[in-house]
Coordinates of C-alpha atoms and ligand atoms in Angstrom, one line a residue:
M1 CA -25.5 -26.4 -6.5
S2 CA -28.9 -26.5 -4.9
N3 CA -32.3 -26.5 -6.9
E4 CA -33.3 -23.2 -5.4
H5 CA -30.2 -21.7 -7.1
N6 CA -31.0 -23.3 -10.5
Q7 CA -34.1 -21.2 -10.8
Q8 CA -34.5 -19.3 -14.0
K9 CA -32.0 -16.3 -14.5
L10 CA -33.5 -13.2 -13.4
S11 CA -33.1 -11.6 -16.8
S12 CA -34.3 -14.5 -19.1
A13 CA -38.0 -13.7 -20.0
R14 CA -36.8 -11.9 -23.1
F15 CA -34.5 -14.8 -24.2
S16 CA -35.8 -17.6 -26.5
E17 CA -32.9 -19.9 -25.7
S18 CA -30.8 -20.5 -22.6
T19 CA -27.4 -19.1 -22.4
D20 CA -24.7 -21.2 -23.8
A21 CA -23.0 -23.0 -20.9
F22 CA -19.5 -21.9 -21.8
V23 CA -21.0 -18.2 -22.1
E24 CA -22.6 -18.5 -18.8
A25 CA -19.2 -19.5 -17.0
F26 CA -17.3 -16.9 -19.1
T27 CA -19.4 -14.0 -18.3
A28 CA -19.7 -15.0 -14.5
S29 CA -18.0 -13.2 -11.8
I30 CA -19.1 -15.1 -8.8
Q31 CA -16.0 -17.0 -8.7
F32 CA -14.2 -13.7 -7.5
D33 CA -16.9 -11.1 -6.5
Q34 CA -18.3 -13.2 -3.6
R35 CA -15.6 -11.8 -1.6
M36 CA -17.7 -8.5 -1.5
Y37 CA -20.6 -10.5 0.1
R38 CA -20.5 -8.3 3.2
Q39 CA -20.7 -5.0 1.5
D40 CA -23.4 -6.2 -1.0
I41 CA -25.6 -7.1 2.0
Q42 CA -24.7 -3.9 3.9
G43 CA -25.6 -2.0 0.8
S44 CA -28.9 -3.9 0.2
I45 CA -30.0 -3.4 3.8
A46 CA -29.4 0.4 3.4
H47 CA -31.4 0.4 0.2
A48 CA -34.3 -1.6 1.9
K49 CA -34.4 1.0 4.7
M50 CA -34.5 3.8 2.3
L51 CA -37.4 2.1 0.2
T52 CA -39.2 1.7 3.6
K53 CA -38.6 5.4 4.4
V54 CA -40.0 6.7 1.2
G55 CA -43.0 4.4 1.4
I56 CA -42.1 1.8 -1.4
L57 CA -41.7 -1.1 1.2
N58 CA -43.7 -1.4 4.6
E59 CA -42.1 -2.2 7.9
T60 CA -42.9 -5.9 7.7
E61 CA -41.5 -6.2 4.4
L62 CA -38.2 -4.4 5.6
R63 CA -38.0 -6.8 8.6
E64 CA -38.3 -9.8 6.3
I65 CA -35.5 -8.5 4.2
I66 CA -33.2 -7.7 6.8
K67 CA -33.8 -11.0 8.6
G68 CA -33.3 -13.0 5.2
L69 CA -30.2 -10.9 4.3
Q70 CA -28.7 -11.7 7.7
Q71 CA -29.5 -15.4 7.3
V72 CA -27.8 -15.2 3.9
Q73 CA -24.8 -13.7 5.6
T74 CA -24.7 -16.4 8.3
E75 CA -24.7 -19.1 5.5
I76 CA -22.0 -17.7 3.6
E77 CA -19.9 -17.2 6.8
A78 CA -20.6 -20.9 7.8
G79 CA -19.3 -22.0 4.4
E80 CA -22.9 -23.4 3.6
F81 CA -23.9 -21.1 1.0
N82 CA -24.3 -22.6 -2.6
W83 CA -22.7 -20.3 -5.0
S84 CA -24.2 -20.6 -8.4
I85 CA -22.8 -19.8 -11.8
Q86 CA -26.3 -19.4 -13.2
Q87 CA -26.9 -16.7 -10.8
E88 CA -23.8 -14.9 -12.5
D89 CA -22.5 -12.7 -9.8
I90 CA -22.6 -12.0 -6.0
H91 CA -25.6 -9.6 -6.4
M92 CA -27.9 -12.1 -8.1
N93 CA -26.6 -14.9 -6.0
I94 CA -27.7 -13.1 -2.8
E95 CA -30.9 -11.9 -4.2
A96 CA -32.1 -15.3 -5.6
R97 CA -31.2 -16.9 -2.1
L98 CA -33.1 -14.2 -0.2
T99 CA -36.1 -14.7 -2.4
S100 CA -35.8 -18.5 -1.8
I101 CA -35.8 -18.0 2.0
I102 CA -38.4 -15.2 2.3
G103 CA -40.3 -15.3 -1.0
L104 CA -42.1 -12.6 -2.9
T105 CA -40.8 -9.9 -0.7
G106 CA -37.3 -10.9 -1.8
K107 CA -38.3 -9.8 -5.3
K108 CA -39.0 -6.2 -4.2
L109 CA -35.6 -5.5 -3.0
H110 CA -34.2 -4.4 -6.4
T111 CA -36.8 -1.8 -6.8
G112 CA -35.2 1.6 -7.8
R113 CA -31.6 0.2 -8.2
S114 CA -29.6 -1.6 -10.8
R115 CA -26.6 -3.9 -10.5
N116 CA -24.8 -1.1 -12.0
D117 CA -25.1 1.2 -9.2
Q118 CA -25.1 -1.7 -6.8
V119 CA -21.7 -3.0 -8.0
A120 CA -20.2 0.5 -7.9
T121 CA -21.5 0.8 -4.4
D122 CA -20.0 -2.5 -3.2
I123 CA -16.7 -1.9 -4.7
R124 CA -16.3 1.4 -3.1
L125 CA -17.3 0.1 0.3
Y126 CA -15.0 -2.9 -0.1
I127 CA -12.0 -0.6 -1.0
R128 CA -13.0 1.6 1.9
D129 CA -12.8 -1.1 4.4
E130 CA -9.5 -2.2 2.9
I131 CA -8.0 1.2 3.1
D132 CA -8.8 1.4 6.7
L133 CA -6.9 -1.7 7.3
I134 CA -4.1 -0.9 5.2
L135 CA -3.8 2.6 7.1
S136 CA -3.5 0.7 10.3
E137 CA -0.9 -1.6 9.0
L138 CA 1.1 1.3 7.5
K139 CA 0.9 2.9 10.9
R140 CA 2.4 -0.2 12.5
F141 CA 5.2 -0.2 9.8
Q142 CA 5.9 3.5 10.6
T143 CA 6.1 2.8 14.4
G144 CA 8.6 0.0 13.7
L145 CA 10.8 2.3 11.7
I146 CA 10.7 4.9 14.3
Q147 CA 11.7 2.3 16.9
L148 CA 14.7 1.2 14.7
A149 CA 15.7 4.8 14.1
E150 CA 15.7 5.7 17.5
R151 CA 17.6 2.6 18.7
E152 CA 20.3 3.2 15.9
A153 CA 20.4 7.2 16.1
D154 CA 24.3 7.0 16.8
T155 CA 25.0 4.1 14.6
I156 CA 27.5 5.2 11.8
M157 CA 27.1 3.5 8.3
P158 CA 28.4 4.8 4.9
G159 CA 25.9 6.8 2.9
F160 CA 25.8 6.0 -0.7
T161 CA 25.3 7.9 -4.1
H162 CA 25.7 5.7 -7.3
L163 CA 26.1 2.9 -4.7
Q164 CA 29.6 4.3 -4.1
T165 CA 30.5 5.4 -0.5
A166 CA 29.7 9.1 -0.5
Q167 CA 29.5 10.5 3.3
P168 CA 28.8 8.9 6.5
V169 CA 25.3 8.8 7.8
T170 CA 23.5 7.5 10.8
F171 CA 21.5 4.3 10.6
G172 CA 18.7 6.2 12.1
H173 CA 18.8 9.0 9.6
H174 CA 18.6 6.2 6.8
M175 CA 15.6 4.6 8.4
L176 CA 13.8 7.9 8.7
A177 CA 14.1 8.3 5.0
W178 CA 12.0 5.4 4.7
F179 CA 9.5 6.8 7.2
E180 CA 9.2 10.0 5.0
M181 CA 8.4 8.0 2.0
I182 CA 5.6 5.9 3.9
K183 CA 4.2 9.2 5.2
R184 CA 3.6 10.4 1.7
D185 CA 2.1 7.0 0.9
V186 CA -0.3 7.4 3.9
E187 CA -1.2 10.8 2.7
R188 CA -1.8 9.8 -0.9
L189 CA -4.1 6.8 0.7
Q190 CA -6.1 9.3 2.8
D191 CA -6.7 11.6 -0.1
C192 CA -7.7 8.7 -2.4
R193 CA -10.3 7.6 0.6
K194 CA -12.1 10.8 0.2
R195 CA -13.0 10.1 -3.4
V196 CA -13.7 6.3 -2.7
N197 CA -16.1 7.4 0.1
T198 CA -18.7 8.8 -2.3
S199 CA -22.2 7.1 -2.9
P200 CA -23.1 6.2 -6.4
L201 CA -26.3 4.4 -5.1
G202 CA -29.4 5.6 -6.7
S203 CA -27.6 6.1 -10.0
A204 CA -29.6 3.0 -11.1
A205 CA -28.8 1.6 -14.4
L206 CA -27.4 4.8 -15.8
A207 CA -30.1 7.5 -15.8
G208 CA -31.4 7.6 -12.3
T209 CA -34.9 6.1 -11.3
T210 CA -38.5 7.2 -11.4
Y211 CA -38.9 6.3 -7.8
P212 CA -38.8 9.1 -5.2
I213 CA -35.6 7.7 -3.7
D214 CA -33.6 9.4 -1.0
R215 CA -29.9 9.1 -1.9
E216 CA -28.7 11.4 1.0
F217 CA -30.4 8.7 3.3
T218 CA -28.6 5.7 2.0
A219 CA -25.4 7.4 1.7
K220 CA -25.6 8.4 5.5
L221 CA -26.5 4.8 6.5
L222 CA -23.4 3.5 4.5
G223 CA -21.2 6.1 6.0
F224 CA -20.4 8.0 2.6
E225 CA -19.4 11.4 3.0
R226 CA -21.0 12.6 -0.2
I227 CA -23.0 11.4 -3.2
T228 CA -22.0 11.3 -6.9
E229 CA -23.6 14.2 -8.7
N230 CA -24.2 12.5 -12.2
S231 CA -25.8 9.1 -12.6
L232 CA -23.9 8.3 -15.8
D233 CA -20.7 9.1 -14.1
G234 CA -21.8 7.2 -10.9
V235 CA -22.3 3.8 -12.7
S236 CA -19.3 4.1 -14.9
D237 CA -16.5 5.9 -12.8
R238 CA -13.6 3.7 -11.8
D239 CA -11.0 6.4 -11.2
F240 CA -11.2 5.7 -7.4
A241 CA -10.0 2.1 -8.1
I242 CA -7.2 3.5 -10.4
E243 CA -6.2 6.0 -7.7
F244 CA -6.1 3.2 -5.1
T245 CA -3.9 1.0 -7.3
A246 CA -1.6 4.0 -8.1
F247 CA -1.1 4.4 -4.3
A248 CA -0.4 0.6 -4.1
A249 CA 2.1 0.9 -7.0
T250 CA 3.9 3.7 -5.3
L251 CA 4.0 2.0 -2.1
M252 CA 5.3 -1.3 -3.7
M253 CA 8.0 0.9 -5.6
H254 CA 8.9 2.1 -2.0
L255 CA 9.1 -1.3 -0.4
S256 CA 10.9 -2.8 -3.4
R257 CA 13.7 -0.2 -3.1
F258 CA 13.9 -0.9 0.7
S259 CA 13.8 -4.6 0.2
E260 CA 16.9 -4.3 -2.3
E261 CA 18.7 -2.6 0.4
L262 CA 17.9 -5.3 3.0
V263 CA 19.0 -8.1 0.6
L264 CA 22.3 -6.2 -0.2
W265 CA 22.9 -5.3 3.4
S266 CA 22.3 -8.9 4.7
S267 CA 24.7 -10.3 2.0
A268 CA 28.2 -11.5 3.2
Q269 CA 29.6 -8.7 1.2
F270 CA 28.0 -6.0 3.2
Q271 CA 27.0 -7.6 6.6
F272 CA 25.3 -4.4 7.7
I273 CA 22.2 -6.3 9.1
D274 CA 21.1 -9.6 10.3
L275 CA 17.5 -10.6 9.5
P276 CA 16.0 -12.8 12.2
D277 CA 15.9 -16.4 11.1
R278 CA 12.1 -16.3 11.1
F279 CA 12.0 -14.2 7.9
C280 CA 14.5 -16.2 6.1
T281 CA 14.7 -19.6 4.7
G282 CA 17.5 -22.1 3.9
S283 CA 18.7 -23.7 0.6
S284 CA 17.9 -27.2 -0.3
I285 CA 21.5 -27.9 -1.4
M286 CA 23.7 -25.3 0.1
P287 CA 23.7 -25.8 4.0
Q288 CA 25.3 -22.5 4.8
K289 CA 22.7 -20.5 3.0
K290 CA 20.2 -18.0 4.8
N291 CA 18.1 -16.4 2.1
P292 CA 16.3 -13.0 2.6
D293 CA 13.2 -14.3 1.1
V294 CA 10.6 -11.9 2.6
P295 CA 12.3 -8.7 1.0
E296 CA 13.0 -10.7 -2.2
L297 CA 9.4 -11.6 -2.5
V298 CA 8.1 -8.2 -1.9
R299 CA 10.5 -7.0 -4.4
G300 CA 9.2 -9.4 -6.8
K301 CA 5.4 -8.8 -6.0
T302 CA 5.9 -5.2 -6.9
G303 CA 5.5 -6.2 -10.5
R304 CA 2.2 -7.6 -10.3
V305 CA 0.9 -4.3 -8.7
Y306 CA 2.3 -2.3 -11.5
G307 CA 0.6 -4.7 -13.8
H308 CA -2.7 -4.2 -12.1
L309 CA -2.5 -0.5 -12.3
M310 CA -1.9 -0.8 -16.1
S311 CA -4.7 -3.2 -16.4
L312 CA -7.2 -0.8 -14.7
L313 CA -6.0 2.1 -16.8
T314 CA -6.5 0.1 -20.1
L315 CA -9.5 -1.3 -18.8
M316 CA -11.0 2.1 -18.6
K317 CA -9.4 3.4 -21.6
S318 CA -12.0 4.2 -24.6
Q319 CA -15.0 2.9 -22.6
P320 CA -18.1 4.8 -23.8
L321 CA -20.6 5.9 -21.1
A322 CA -22.1 4.6 -19.0
Y323 CA -21.7 1.0 -17.5
N324 CA -20.1 -1.5 -19.7
K325 CA -19.4 -5.1 -18.9
D326 CA -15.8 -4.5 -19.3
N327 CA -15.9 -3.2 -15.7
Q328 CA -16.4 -6.6 -14.2
E329 CA -12.7 -7.0 -15.1
D330 CA -11.8 -4.3 -12.4
K331 CA -12.1 -6.8 -9.5
E332 CA -9.4 -9.4 -9.9
P333 CA -6.5 -6.7 -10.4
L334 CA -8.2 -4.8 -7.4
F335 CA -8.6 -7.7 -5.2
D336 CA -5.0 -9.0 -6.0
T337 CA -3.5 -5.4 -5.2
V338 CA -5.3 -5.5 -1.8
D339 CA -3.8 -9.0 -1.0
T340 CA -0.4 -8.0 -2.2
V341 CA -0.1 -4.6 -0.4
R342 CA -1.6 -6.2 2.9
G343 CA 0.7 -9.2 2.7
S344 CA 3.9 -7.1 2.0
L345 CA 3.1 -4.5 4.7
R346 CA 2.4 -7.1 7.2
A347 CA 5.8 -8.9 6.6
F348 CA 7.6 -5.3 6.7
A349 CA 5.6 -4.3 9.8
D350 CA 6.7 -7.6 11.6
M351 CA 10.4 -7.6 10.2
I352 CA 11.6 -4.0 10.5
P353 CA 11.7 -3.7 14.3
A354 CA 13.5 -7.1 14.4
I355 CA 16.4 -6.1 12.2
I356 CA 19.8 -6.7 14.1
V357 CA 22.4 -4.0 13.0
Q358 CA 25.9 -5.0 12.8
K359 CA 27.2 -1.6 14.2
E360 CA 30.9 -2.5 13.7
M361 CA 30.6 -3.6 10.3
T362 CA 28.7 -0.5 9.3
Y363 CA 31.4 1.5 11.1
E364 CA 34.3 -0.2 9.4
A365 CA 32.5 0.2 5.9
A366 CA 32.0 3.9 6.6
K367 CA 35.6 4.3 7.3
R368 CA 36.6 2.9 3.9
G369 CA 36.1 4.9 0.8
F370 CA 37.3 8.3 2.0
S371 CA 33.8 9.1 3.3
T372 CA 35.1 12.2 5.2
A373 CA 36.8 13.8 2.1
T374 CA 33.9 16.3 1.8
D375 CA 34.5 17.3 5.5
L376 CA 38.2 18.0 4.8
A377 CA 37.1 20.2 1.7
D378 CA 34.6 22.0 3.9
Y379 CA 37.3 22.3 6.7
L380 CA 39.6 24.1 4.0
V381 CA 36.8 26.5 3.0
G382 CA 36.8 27.5 6.6
K383 CA 40.6 28.2 6.4
G384 CA 40.0 30.6 3.5
L385 CA 40.2 28.5 0.5
A386 CA 37.7 28.6 -2.4
F387 CA 35.6 25.4 -2.5
R388 CA 36.9 24.3 -6.1
D389 CA 40.5 24.8 -4.7
S390 CA 39.9 22.8 -1.7
H391 CA 38.2 20.2 -3.7
E392 CA 41.4 19.8 -5.8
V393 CA 43.6 19.7 -2.7
V394 CA 41.4 17.0 -1.1
G395 CA 41.5 15.1 -4.5
L396 CA 45.2 15.0 -4.3
A397 CA 45.2 13.7 -0.7
V398 CA 42.7 11.0 -1.7
A399 CA 45.0 9.9 -4.6
H400 CA 47.8 9.7 -1.9
G401 CA 45.6 7.6 0.3
I402 CA 44.6 5.1 -2.5
K403 CA 48.4 4.7 -3.1
T404 CA 49.5 4.2 0.4
G405 CA 46.4 2.3 1.6
Q406 CA 45.4 5.0 4.3
D407 CA 42.3 6.8 5.2
L408 CA 42.5 10.6 5.5
S409 CA 42.2 10.3 9.3
E410 CA 45.2 7.8 9.2
M411 CA 47.6 10.4 7.7
S412 CA 49.9 12.4 9.7
L413 CA 49.7 16.1 10.1
D414 CA 52.9 16.5 8.2
T415 CA 51.6 14.5 5.3
L416 CA 48.3 16.5 5.2
Q417 CA 50.2 19.7 5.1
T418 CA 52.1 18.7 2.0
F419 CA 48.7 19.1 0.3
C420 CA 47.9 22.4 1.9
D421 CA 49.9 24.4 4.6
K422 CA 46.5 25.8 6.3
I423 CA 45.9 22.4 7.7
T424 CA 46.5 22.4 11.5
D425 CA 45.9 19.6 14.0
D426 CA 42.3 20.5 14.4
V427 CA 41.8 18.7 11.2
F428 CA 41.4 15.5 13.0
D429 CA 38.2 16.5 14.5
V430 CA 36.5 16.7 11.2
L431 CA 37.9 13.7 9.8
T432 CA 36.4 11.4 12.3
L433 CA 33.1 9.7 11.4
E434 CA 31.6 10.9 14.6
G435 CA 32.5 14.5 13.8
S436 CA 31.3 14.2 10.3
V437 CA 27.9 13.1 11.1
A438 CA 27.6 15.4 14.2
A439 CA 28.6 18.4 11.9
R440 CA 25.4 18.0 9.7
D441 CA 23.3 19.4 12.5
H442 CA 20.3 21.2 10.7
L443 CA 16.7 20.2 10.2
G444 CA 16.8 17.1 7.8
G445 CA 20.7 16.4 8.5
T446 CA 22.0 13.2 9.6
A447 CA 23.5 14.3 13.1
P448 CA 22.3 11.9 15.9
N449 CA 20.5 14.7 17.8
Q450 CA 18.6 15.7 14.4
V451 CA 17.6 12.0 14.2
R452 CA 16.3 12.2 17.7
A453 CA 14.4 15.3 17.0
A454 CA 12.9 13.9 13.8
V455 CA 11.9 10.8 15.8
A456 CA 10.1 12.9 18.2
R457 CA 8.4 14.8 15.6
A458 CA 7.4 11.5 13.9
R459 CA 5.8 10.2 17.1
V460 CA 3.8 13.4 17.4
Y461 CA 2.6 13.0 13.9
L462 CA 1.7 9.3 14.3
E463 CA -0.3 10.2 17.6
E464 CA -2.2 12.9 15.7
G465 CA -2.7 11.0 12.5
Ligands
LIG1 N1 -21.0 -8.5 -12.1 C1 -21.1 -7.3 -12.7 C2 -19.8 -6.5 -12.6 O1 -19.0 -6.8 -11.8 C3 -22.2 -6.5 -11.9 C4 -23.0 -5.5 -12.9 C5 -23.6 -6.2 -13.9 N2 -24.4 -5.2 -14.7 C6 -25.0 -5.6 -15.9 N3 -25.8 -4.7 -16.4 N4 -24.5 -6.7 -16.3 O2 -19.5 -5.5 -13.1

């Protein structure tokens, strides 16, 4: 740590002894909040421009401040900045360095603001930047899902309820279920962005400031859509961080469900898919192993994001107005949420279009488990039976199939007629897997042409979004 940075703490005049070394380290946030350096500098430049506009700083001072802050940014990005625990956090580290570069003018920057509105502004700018990156990664992931859905629009696999074979579905249809979930996640994130994108700058410590500040001006410079309407709320609100983490927890829940299917499907027992080797690792002892590490890890990482959501909710619970030091604890959960979501999404966006579907295996699996039993029941309703009676008839046919090891489509017409004399040889059209999926031909159904129509709608949605 350089000497310049060991200058007195900014707030030390009222103290008669210096802070205990342990307390200093315990209360500091510089170890983690340095990641907001860009947003802090951006916010300070906007604040300085506003102070100049309202006549508190002059143009020369503004130029000095901007130049000094740019130098600070260059030093940080070159890895040359000496972060100091004594300067506690990102705000004071930057301000202290600015003052050491430009002198007295640096000390004027903090006029009319507090670290309380400064940090609230920084976090909002930081989350907004991350939201935009996450939105583009979500789009890449959705694009991959659509590609895979289109490629496998005709591929037949068993559809499950209770993880028991239920009815045949198309693989493309299954992928589009994931697309819908991610679409809702995107909508949630876009909605959250509106509330994130609100400027608390000007709330100062808690009550506003005596200077003739122009809050609309700084908000505009920073790209905020609106400003907070109450200074007490402005410095203490962290709802937006909770909302963001709630979005993240829901997304991770979806990714974890998806991961679970990928893990199951790539197992020797299912063999529905093959994950390219680059997304898997081997075992140090079992030479035959190819482990689906990426989906397993994403499934596992879901827990920490749930934990961060609970941390933030608990952090805010019972806090009296306005700012409290507790709020410093919002950053690590938020940052880790961002890292986890970005990493998981990147892995999924890369992996999904590269999945290899073992069509013969999914087809064979769909043939087992009497997946067309409902089709036979519907067929009998068409022949005049009440659905409950046809359900009973098909139940008997399935019991016979279990005993003889035959699928319904493998039974002779004579055999089928022993269960119901209304069955004729057109029954075999509905007992095939192809017939079964093609018959579910309505919006939201699994028929291949519905999958293609849904893919087309999804493409339009992505282009417009
Ligand atoms: N490091 C602090 C935080 O993260 C900045 C605000 C500190 N404000 C204060 N009055 N101590 O919340």
